[in-house]
CSV table of C-alpha atoms and ligand atoms in Angstrom, one decimal:
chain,number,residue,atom,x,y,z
A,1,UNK,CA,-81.5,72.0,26.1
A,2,UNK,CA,-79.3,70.3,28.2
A,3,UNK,CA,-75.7,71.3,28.7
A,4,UNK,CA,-73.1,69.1,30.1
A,5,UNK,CA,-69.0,69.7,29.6
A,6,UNK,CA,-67.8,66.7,27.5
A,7,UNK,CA,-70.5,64.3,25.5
A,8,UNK,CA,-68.6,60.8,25.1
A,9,UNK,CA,-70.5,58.7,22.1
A,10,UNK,CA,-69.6,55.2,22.7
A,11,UNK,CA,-69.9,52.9,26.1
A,12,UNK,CA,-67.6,50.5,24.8
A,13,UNK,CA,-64.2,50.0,26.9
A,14,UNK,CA,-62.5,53.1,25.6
A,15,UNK,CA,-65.5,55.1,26.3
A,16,UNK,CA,-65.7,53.8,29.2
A,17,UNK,CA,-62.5,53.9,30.5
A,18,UNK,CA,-62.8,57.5,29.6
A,19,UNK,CA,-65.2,58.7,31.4
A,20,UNK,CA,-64.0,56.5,34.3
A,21,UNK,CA,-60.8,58.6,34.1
A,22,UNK,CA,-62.4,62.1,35.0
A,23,UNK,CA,-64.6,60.5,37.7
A,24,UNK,CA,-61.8,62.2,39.7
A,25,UNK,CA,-62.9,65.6,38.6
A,26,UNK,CA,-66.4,67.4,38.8
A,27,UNK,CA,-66.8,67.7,34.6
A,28,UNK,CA,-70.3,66.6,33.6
A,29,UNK,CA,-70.0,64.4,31.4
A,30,UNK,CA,-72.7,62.5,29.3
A,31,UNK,CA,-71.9,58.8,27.8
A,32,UNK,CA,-74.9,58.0,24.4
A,33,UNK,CA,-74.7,54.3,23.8
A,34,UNK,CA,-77.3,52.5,21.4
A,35,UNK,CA,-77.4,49.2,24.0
A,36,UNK,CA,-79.5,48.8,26.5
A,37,UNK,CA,-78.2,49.9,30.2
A,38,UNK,CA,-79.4,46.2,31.1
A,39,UNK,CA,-76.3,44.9,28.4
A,40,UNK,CA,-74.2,47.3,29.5
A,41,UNK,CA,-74.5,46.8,33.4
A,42,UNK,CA,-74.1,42.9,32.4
A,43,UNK,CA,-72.6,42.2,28.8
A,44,UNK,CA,-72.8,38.5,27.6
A,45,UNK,CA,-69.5,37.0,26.4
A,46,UNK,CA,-68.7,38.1,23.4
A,47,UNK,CA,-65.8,35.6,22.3
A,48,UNK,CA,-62.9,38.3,22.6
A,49,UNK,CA,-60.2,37.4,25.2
A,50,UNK,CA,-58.2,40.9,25.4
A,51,UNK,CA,-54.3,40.0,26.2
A,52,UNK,CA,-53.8,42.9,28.3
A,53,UNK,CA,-50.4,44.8,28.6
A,54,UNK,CA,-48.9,45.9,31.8
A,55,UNK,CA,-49.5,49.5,31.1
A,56,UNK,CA,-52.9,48.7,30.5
A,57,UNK,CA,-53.1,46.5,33.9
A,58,UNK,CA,-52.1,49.5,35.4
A,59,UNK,CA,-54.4,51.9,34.0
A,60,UNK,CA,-57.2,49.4,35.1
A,61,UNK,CA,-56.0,49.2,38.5
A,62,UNK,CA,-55.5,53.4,39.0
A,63,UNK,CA,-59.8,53.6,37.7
A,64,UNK,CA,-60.3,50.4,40.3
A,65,UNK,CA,-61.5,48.2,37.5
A,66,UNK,CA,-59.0,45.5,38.2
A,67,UNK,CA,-60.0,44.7,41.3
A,68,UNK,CA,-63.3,44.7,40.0
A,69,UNK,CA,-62.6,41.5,37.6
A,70,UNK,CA,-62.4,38.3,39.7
A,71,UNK,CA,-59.0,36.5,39.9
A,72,UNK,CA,-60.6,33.2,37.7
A,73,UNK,CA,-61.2,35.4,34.8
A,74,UNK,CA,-57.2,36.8,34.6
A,75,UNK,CA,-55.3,34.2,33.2
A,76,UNK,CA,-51.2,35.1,33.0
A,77,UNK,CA,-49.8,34.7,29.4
A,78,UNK,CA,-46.3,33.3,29.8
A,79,UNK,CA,-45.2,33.3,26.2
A,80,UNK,CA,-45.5,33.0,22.4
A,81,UNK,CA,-45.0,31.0,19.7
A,82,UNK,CA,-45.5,32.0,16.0
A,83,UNK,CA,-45.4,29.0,13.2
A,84,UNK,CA,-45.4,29.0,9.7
A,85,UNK,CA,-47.5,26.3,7.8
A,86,UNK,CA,-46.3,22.6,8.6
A,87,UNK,CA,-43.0,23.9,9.2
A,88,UNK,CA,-41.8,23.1,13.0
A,89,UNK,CA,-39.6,25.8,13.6
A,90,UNK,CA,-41.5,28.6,16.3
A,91,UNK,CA,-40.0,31.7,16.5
A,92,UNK,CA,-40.5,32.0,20.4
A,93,UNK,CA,-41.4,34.9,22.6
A,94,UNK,CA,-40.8,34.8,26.6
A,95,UNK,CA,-41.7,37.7,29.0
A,96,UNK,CA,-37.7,37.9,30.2
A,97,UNK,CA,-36.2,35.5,32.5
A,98,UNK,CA,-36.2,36.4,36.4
A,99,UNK,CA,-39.5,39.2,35.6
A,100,UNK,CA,-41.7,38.5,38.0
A,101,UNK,CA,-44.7,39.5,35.2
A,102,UNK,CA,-46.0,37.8,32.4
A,103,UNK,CA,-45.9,38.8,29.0
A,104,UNK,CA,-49.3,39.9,29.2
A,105,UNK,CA,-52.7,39.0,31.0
A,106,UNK,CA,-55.5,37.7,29.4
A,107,UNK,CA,-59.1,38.8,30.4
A,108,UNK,CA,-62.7,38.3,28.6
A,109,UNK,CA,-63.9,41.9,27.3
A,110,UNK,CA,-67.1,41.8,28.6
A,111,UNK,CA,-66.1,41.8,31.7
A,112,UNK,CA,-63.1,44.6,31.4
A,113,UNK,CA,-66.9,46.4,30.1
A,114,UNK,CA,-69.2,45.4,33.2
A,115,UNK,CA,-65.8,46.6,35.4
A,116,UNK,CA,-65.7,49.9,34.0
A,117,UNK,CA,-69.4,50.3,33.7
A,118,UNK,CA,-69.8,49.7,37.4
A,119,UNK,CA,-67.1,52.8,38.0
A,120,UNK,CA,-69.2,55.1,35.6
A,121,UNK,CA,-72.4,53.9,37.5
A,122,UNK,CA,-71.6,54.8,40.4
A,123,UNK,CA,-70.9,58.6,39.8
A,124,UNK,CA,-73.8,61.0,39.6
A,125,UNK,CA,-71.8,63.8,37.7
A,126,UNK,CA,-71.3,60.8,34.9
A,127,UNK,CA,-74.3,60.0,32.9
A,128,UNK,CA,-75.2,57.4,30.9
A,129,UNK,CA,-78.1,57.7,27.7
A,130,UNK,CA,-78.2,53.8,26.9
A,131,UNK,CA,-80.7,52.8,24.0
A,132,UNK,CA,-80.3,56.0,21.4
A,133,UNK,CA,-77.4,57.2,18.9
A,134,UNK,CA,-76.5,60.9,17.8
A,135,UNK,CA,-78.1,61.8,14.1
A,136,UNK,CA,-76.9,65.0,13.9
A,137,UNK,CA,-74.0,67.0,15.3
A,138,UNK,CA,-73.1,70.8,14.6
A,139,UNK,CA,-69.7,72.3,16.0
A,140,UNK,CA,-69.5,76.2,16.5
A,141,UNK,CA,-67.0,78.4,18.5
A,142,UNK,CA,-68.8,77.8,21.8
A,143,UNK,CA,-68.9,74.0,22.0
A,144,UNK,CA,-71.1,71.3,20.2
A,145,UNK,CA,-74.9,70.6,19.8
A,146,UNK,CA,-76.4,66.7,19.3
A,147,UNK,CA,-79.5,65.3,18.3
A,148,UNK,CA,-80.5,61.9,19.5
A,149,UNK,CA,-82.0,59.3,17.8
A,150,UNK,CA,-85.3,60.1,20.1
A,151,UNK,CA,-85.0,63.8,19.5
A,152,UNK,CA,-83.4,65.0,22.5
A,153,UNK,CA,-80.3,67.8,22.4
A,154,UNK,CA,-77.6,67.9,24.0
A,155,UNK,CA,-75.1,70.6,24.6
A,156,UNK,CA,-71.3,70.2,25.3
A,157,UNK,CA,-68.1,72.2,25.3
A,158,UNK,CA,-65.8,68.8,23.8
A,159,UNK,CA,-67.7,65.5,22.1
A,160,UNK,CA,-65.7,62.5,21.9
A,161,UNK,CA,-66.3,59.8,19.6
A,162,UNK,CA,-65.8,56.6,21.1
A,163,UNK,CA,-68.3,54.7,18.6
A,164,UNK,CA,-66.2,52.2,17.1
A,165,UNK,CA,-63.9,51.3,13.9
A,166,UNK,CA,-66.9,52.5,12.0
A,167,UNK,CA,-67.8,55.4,13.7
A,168,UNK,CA,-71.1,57.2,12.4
A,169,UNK,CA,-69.9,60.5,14.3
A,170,UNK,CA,-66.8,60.5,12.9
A,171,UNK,CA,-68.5,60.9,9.5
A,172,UNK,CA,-70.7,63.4,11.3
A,173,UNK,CA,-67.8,65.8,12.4
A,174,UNK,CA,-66.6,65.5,8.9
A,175,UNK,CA,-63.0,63.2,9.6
A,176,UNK,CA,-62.4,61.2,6.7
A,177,UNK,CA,-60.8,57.8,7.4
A,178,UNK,CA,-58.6,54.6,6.1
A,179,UNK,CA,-61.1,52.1,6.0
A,180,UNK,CA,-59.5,48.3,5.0
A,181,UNK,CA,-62.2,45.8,5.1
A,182,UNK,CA,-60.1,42.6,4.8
A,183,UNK,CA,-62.8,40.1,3.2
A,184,UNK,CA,-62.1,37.9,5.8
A,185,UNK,CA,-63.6,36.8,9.1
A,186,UNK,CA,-62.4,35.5,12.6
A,187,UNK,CA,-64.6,32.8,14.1
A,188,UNK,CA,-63.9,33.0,18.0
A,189,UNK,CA,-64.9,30.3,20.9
A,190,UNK,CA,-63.7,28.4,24.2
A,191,UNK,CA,-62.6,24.7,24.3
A,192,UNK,CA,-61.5,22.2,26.6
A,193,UNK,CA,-59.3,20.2,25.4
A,194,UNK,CA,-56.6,17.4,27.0
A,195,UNK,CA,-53.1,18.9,26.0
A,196,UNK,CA,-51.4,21.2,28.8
A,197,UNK,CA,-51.1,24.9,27.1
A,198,UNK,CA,-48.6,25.5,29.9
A,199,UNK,CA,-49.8,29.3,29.6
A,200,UNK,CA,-48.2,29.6,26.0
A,201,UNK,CA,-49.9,31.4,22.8
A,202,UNK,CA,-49.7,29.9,19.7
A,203,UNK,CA,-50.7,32.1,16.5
A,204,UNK,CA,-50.4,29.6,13.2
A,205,UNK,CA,-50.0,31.1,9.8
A,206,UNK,CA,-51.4,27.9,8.1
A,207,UNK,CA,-52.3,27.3,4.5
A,208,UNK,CA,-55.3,29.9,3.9
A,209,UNK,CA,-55.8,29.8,7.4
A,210,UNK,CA,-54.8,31.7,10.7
A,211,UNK,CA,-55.3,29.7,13.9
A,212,UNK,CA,-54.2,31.3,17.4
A,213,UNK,CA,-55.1,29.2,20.6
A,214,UNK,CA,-54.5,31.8,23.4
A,215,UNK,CA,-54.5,30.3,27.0
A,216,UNK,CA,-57.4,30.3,29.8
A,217,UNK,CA,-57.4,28.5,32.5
A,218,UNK,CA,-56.0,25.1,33.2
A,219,UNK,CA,-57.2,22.6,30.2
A,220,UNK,CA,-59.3,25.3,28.4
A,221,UNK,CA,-58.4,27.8,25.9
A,222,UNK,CA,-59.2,30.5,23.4
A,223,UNK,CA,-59.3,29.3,19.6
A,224,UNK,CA,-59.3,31.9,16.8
A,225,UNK,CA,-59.4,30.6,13.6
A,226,UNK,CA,-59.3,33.7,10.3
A,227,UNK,CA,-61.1,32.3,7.5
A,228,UNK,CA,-63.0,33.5,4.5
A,229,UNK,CA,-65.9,35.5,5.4
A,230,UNK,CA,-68.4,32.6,4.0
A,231,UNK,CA,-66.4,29.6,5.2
A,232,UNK,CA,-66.7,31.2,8.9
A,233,UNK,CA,-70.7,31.5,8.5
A,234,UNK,CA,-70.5,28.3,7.5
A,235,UNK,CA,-68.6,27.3,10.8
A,236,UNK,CA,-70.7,29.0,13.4
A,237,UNK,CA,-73.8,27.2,11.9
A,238,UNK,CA,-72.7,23.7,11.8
A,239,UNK,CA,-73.7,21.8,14.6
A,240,UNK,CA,-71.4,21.2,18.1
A,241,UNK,CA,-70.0,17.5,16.6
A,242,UNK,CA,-69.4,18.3,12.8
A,243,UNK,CA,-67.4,21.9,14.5
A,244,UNK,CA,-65.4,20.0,17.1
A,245,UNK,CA,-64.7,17.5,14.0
A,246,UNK,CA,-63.6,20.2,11.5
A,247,UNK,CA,-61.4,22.3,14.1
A,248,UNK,CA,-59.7,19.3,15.3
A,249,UNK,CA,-58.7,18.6,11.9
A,250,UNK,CA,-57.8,22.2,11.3
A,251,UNK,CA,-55.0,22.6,14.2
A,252,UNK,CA,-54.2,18.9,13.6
A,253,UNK,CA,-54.3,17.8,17.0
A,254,UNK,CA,-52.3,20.3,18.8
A,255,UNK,CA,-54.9,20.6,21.4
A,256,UNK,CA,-55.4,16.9,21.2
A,257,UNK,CA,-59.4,15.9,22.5
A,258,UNK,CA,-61.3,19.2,22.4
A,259,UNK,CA,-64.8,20.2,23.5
A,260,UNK,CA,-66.9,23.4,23.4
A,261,UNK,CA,-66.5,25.6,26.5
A,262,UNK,CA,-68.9,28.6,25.2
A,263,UNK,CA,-71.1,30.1,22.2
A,264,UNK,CA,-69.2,30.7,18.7
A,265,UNK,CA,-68.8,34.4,18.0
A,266,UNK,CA,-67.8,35.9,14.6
A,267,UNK,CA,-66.3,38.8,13.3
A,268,UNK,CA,-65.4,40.3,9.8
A,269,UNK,CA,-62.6,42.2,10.0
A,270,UNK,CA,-62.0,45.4,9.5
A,271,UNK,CA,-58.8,48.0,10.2
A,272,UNK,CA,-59.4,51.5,10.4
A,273,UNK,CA,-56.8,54.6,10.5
A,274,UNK,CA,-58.5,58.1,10.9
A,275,UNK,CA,-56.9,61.0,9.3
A,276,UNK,CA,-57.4,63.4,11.9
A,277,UNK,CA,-58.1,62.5,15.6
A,278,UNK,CA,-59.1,65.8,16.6
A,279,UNK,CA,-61.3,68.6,15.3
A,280,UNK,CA,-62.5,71.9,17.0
A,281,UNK,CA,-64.5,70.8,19.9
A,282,UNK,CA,-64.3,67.3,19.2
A,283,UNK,CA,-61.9,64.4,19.3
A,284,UNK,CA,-61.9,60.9,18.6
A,285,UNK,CA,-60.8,57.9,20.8
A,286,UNK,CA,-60.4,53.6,20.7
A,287,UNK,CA,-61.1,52.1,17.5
A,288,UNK,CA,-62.9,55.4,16.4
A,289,UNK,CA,-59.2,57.0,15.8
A,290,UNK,CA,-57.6,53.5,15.7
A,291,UNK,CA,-58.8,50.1,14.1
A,292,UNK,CA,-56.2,47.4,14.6
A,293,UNK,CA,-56.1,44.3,13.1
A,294,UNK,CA,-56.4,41.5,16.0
A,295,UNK,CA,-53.9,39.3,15.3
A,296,UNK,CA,-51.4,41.4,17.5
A,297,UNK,CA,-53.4,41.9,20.1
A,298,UNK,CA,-52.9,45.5,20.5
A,299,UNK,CA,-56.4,47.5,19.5
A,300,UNK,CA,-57.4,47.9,23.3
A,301,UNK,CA,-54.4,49.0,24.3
A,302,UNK,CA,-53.5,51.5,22.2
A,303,UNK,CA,-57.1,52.7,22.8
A,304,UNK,CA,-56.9,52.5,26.5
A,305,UNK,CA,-53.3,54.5,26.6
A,306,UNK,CA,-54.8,57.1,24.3
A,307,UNK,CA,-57.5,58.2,26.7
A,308,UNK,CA,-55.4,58.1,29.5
A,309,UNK,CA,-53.2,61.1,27.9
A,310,UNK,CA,-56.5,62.7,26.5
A,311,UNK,CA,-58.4,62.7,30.1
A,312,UNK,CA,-54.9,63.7,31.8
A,313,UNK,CA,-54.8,66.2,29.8
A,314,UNK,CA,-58.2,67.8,30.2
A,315,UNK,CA,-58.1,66.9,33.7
A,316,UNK,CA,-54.9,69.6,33.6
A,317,UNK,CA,-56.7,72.3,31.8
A,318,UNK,CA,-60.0,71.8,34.7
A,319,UNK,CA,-57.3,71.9,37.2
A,320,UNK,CA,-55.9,74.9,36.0
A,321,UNK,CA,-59.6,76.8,34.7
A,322,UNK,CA,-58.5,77.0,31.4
A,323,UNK,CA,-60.5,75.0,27.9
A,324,UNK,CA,-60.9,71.6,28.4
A,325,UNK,CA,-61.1,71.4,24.9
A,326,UNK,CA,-58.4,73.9,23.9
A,327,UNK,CA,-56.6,72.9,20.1
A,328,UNK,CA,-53.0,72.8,21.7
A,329,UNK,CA,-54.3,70.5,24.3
A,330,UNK,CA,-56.4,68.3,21.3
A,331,UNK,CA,-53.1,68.5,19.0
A,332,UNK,CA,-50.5,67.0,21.5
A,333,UNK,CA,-53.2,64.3,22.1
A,334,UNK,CA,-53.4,63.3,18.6
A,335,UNK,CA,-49.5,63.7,18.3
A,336,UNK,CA,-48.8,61.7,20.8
A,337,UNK,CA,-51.4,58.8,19.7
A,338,UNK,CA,-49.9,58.9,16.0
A,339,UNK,CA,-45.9,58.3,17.8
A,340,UNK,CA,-46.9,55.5,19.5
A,341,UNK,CA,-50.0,53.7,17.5
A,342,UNK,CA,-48.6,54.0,13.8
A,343,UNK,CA,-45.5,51.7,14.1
A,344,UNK,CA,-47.7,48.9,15.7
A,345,UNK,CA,-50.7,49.5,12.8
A,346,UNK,CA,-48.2,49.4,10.1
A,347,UNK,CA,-46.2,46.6,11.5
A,348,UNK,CA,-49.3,44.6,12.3
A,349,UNK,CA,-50.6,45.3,8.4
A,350,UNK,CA,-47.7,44.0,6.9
A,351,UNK,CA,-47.5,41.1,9.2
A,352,UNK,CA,-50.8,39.9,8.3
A,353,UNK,CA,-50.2,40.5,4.2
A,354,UNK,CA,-47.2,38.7,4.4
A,355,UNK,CA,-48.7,35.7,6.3
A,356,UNK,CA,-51.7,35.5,4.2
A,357,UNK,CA,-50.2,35.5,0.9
A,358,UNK,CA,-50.1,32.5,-0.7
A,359,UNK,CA,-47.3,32.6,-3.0
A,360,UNK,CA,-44.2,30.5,-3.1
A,361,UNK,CA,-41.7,33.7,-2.6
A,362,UNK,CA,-43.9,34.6,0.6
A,363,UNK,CA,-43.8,31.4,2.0
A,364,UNK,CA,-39.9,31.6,1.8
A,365,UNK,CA,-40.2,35.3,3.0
A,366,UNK,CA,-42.2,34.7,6.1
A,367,UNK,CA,-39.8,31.5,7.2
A,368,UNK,CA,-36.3,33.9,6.7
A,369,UNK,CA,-38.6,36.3,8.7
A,370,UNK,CA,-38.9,34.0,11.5
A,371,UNK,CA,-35.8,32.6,11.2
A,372,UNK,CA,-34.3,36.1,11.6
A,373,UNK,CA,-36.6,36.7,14.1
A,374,UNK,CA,-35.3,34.1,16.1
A,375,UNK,CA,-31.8,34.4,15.5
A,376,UNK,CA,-31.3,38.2,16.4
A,377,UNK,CA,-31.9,38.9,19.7
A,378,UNK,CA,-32.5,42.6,19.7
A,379,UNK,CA,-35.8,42.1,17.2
A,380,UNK,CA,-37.0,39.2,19.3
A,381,UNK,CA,-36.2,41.6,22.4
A,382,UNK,CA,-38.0,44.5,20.7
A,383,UNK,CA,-41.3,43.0,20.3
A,384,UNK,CA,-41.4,41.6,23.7
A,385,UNK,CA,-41.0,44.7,24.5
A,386,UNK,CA,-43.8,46.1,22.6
A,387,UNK,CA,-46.2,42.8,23.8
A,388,UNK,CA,-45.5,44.0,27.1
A,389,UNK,CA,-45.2,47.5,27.2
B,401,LIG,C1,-61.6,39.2,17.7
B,401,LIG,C2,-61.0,40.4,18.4
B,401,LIG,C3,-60.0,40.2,19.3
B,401,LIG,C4,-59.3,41.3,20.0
B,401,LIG,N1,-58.3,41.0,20.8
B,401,LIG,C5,-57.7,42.1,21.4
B,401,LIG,C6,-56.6,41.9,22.3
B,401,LIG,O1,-56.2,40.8,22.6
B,401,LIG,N2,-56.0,43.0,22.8
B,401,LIG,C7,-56.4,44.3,22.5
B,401,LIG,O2,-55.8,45.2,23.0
B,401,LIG,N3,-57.4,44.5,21.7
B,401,LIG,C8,-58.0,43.4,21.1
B,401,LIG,N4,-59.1,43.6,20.2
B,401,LIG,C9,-59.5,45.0,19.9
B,401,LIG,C10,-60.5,45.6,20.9
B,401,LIG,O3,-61.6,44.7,21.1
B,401,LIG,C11,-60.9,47.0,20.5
B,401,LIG,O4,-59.8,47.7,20.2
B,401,LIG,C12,-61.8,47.6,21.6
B,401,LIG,O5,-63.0,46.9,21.7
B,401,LIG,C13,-62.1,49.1,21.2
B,401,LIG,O6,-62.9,49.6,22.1
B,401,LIG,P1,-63.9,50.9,21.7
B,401,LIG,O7,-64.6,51.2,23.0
B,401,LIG,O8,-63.1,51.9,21.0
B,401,LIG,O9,-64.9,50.3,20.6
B,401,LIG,P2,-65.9,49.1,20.7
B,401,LIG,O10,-65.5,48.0,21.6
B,401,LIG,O11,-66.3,48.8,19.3
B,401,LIG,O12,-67.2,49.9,21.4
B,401,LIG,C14,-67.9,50.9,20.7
B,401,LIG,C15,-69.2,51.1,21.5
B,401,LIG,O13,-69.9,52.1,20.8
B,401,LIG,C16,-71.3,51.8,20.6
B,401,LIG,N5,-71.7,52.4,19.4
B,401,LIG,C17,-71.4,52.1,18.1
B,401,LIG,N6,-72.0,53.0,17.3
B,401,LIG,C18,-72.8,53.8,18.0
B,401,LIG,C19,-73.6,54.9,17.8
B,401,LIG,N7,-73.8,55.3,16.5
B,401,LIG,N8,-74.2,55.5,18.8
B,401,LIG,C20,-74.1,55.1,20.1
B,401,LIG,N9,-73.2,54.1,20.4
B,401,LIG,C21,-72.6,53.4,19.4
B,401,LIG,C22,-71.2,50.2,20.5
B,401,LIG,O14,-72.5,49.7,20.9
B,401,LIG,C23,-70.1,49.9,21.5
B,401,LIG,O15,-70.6,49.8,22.9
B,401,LIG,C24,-59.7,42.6,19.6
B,401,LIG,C25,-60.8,42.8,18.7
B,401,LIG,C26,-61.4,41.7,18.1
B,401,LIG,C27,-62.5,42.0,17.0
């Protein structure tokens, strides 16, 4: 059987950026991934433009990913606005006057994947098993055993899950979780379009609809509208003409004359809380321990910081010749994930049940919530804070 020290289940970003952050050490460590290693050496655009934080540019930039993403694909995010309905009031967020940094940085997933992937390539003590999943996993004293879907075992002292919001090994190890499937969908493409975005976000809580336009490059931009799970199926099959038609008429005209700038990409949505994020020999990382809701823009994020303090902290313990997957070690991680994640999952759930119920008292609530919003500094300076932190 084949032993290695920590078996990561997952190639998406986290687990990625995971194993990226022990490249520094000498731990084997094995990546299982049910794509192919030709999709995950070149993943195809996949709709998602991930606002990036500063702390997250950084992390990037320490695993020498950044510099890996060509300049045309970073666009700078230089503010927010949130609306209500037809109302014209925007409660307005601006990264702080004199910063020299944006509020955030916007930057297509797949290629924050191909980035990392070309890190983990590169290493020979990191391995990658594309084209299988784990069936079967069994945790003793001495470390955990895997069976792959085409019957190999593995061996390793800590598995990581890594495997998404629905993660099939977290229901292996046994770690019950929240699981909030929202009956709704996000429908995600490109357009061109003749209005300036002047770098500016837009999110628009509409009349049983969400519409965020988040800004690309000069003339072209993001457009995310959440819908009913059917009424998005219906989107992405209509043809180019009858789309452009309906969307235009959806954000009334804000982008003025729009065109398609990509493929349509949908997504049901689903947020996800684990109730543990550790077990013996085992923890869980990214949307595996943490499912955010889009709409803030924070799933990545949290996910990327998380892993950072999980592969700091085993890269500690190899330092020092002591359990890389020792409990206390395990427990801070989760602690420390649970500080700084829960706020911004509860927040963000409440945000999006307040802004997506329909009823007259809501309507009022969300417009005094904006209205506050705006009118009391410290809250608007708090969550600038968070967007950029
Ligand atoms: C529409 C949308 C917009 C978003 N925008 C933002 C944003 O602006 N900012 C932000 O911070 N976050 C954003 N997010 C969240 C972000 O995309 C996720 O948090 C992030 O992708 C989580 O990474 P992950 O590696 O944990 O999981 P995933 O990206 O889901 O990757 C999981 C990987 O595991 C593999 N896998 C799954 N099951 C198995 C299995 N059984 N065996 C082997 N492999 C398996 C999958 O193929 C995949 O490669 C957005 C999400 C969506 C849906």
């Amino acid at each position: 059987m084949t032993s290695f020290d920590i078996l990561v289940v997952g190639a998406g970003p986290v687990g990625l950026a995971f194993a990226a952050s022990l490249a520094a050490s000498d731990l084997r460590v094995a990546l299982v991934e049910r794509q192919s290693i030709a999709d995950l050496a070149q993943p195809a655009f996949d709709g998602r433009e991930i606002a990036l934080t500063q702390t997250s540019v950084k992390i990037l930039r320490e695993l020498g990913a950044w510099d890996a993403i060509p300049c045309s694909e970073k666009s700078p995010l230089l503010g927010a606005r949130v609306l209500n309905g037809s109302n014209p009031f925007a409660l307005s967020f601006d990264a702080p006057a004199g910063s020299a940094n944006p509020l955030g940085i916007l930057v297509p997933n797949h290629w924050i994947r191909r980035a990392l992937f070309g890190i983990v390539h590169k290493r020979e003590h990191l391995r990658v098993f594309a084209g299988c999943t784990v069936v079967a996993a069994q945790i003793d004293r001495g470390g955990a055993m895997v069976t792959l879907s085409d019957g190999r075992q593995f061996q390793a002292q800590l598995l990581v899950a890594a495997d998404s919001r629905l993660s099939a090994l977290r229901d292996l190890l046994g770690i019950a979780a929240e699981v909030n499937r929202l009956g709704c969908s996000m429908l995600i493409c490109r357009v061109r379009h003749e209005m300036h975005h002047h770098g500016i976000a837009t999110e628009w809580f509409d009349d049983k609809q969400t519409i965020a336009m988040l800004p690309l490059a000069k003339g072209v931009s993001s457009l995310l509208v959440t819908l009913s799970a059917n009424e998005v199926s219906r989107l992405v099959l209509m043809n180019d003409a009858d789309f452009l038609a309906e969307m235009s008429q959806r954000c009334r005209g804000r982008l003025g004359k729009m065109s398609l700038a990509s493929s349509r990409h949908a997504y049901s949505l689903v947020t996800t809380w684990a109730d543990r994020f550790w077990t013996p020999r085992a923890a869980l990382i990214g949307d595996a321990a943490v499912g955010m809701h889009p709409v803030t823009a924070h799933g990545f994020n949290i996910g990327l910081g998380g892993q950072h303090r999980l592969a700091n902290g085993i890269l500690t313990a190899w330092r020092k010749g002591t359990d890389i997957a020792d409990p206390t070690l395990l427990r801070r991680y989760e602690t420390r994930l649970r500080l700084s994640a829960a706020p911004l999952y509860h927040a963000t759930n409440m945000l999006v049940r307040l802004y997506t119920d329909e009823r007259p008292l809501a309507q009022v609530a969300r417009h005094v919530g904006l209205r506050l919003g705006q009118n009391l500094p410290f809250i608007r300076r708090g969550i600038s804070a968070v967007l950029r932190r």
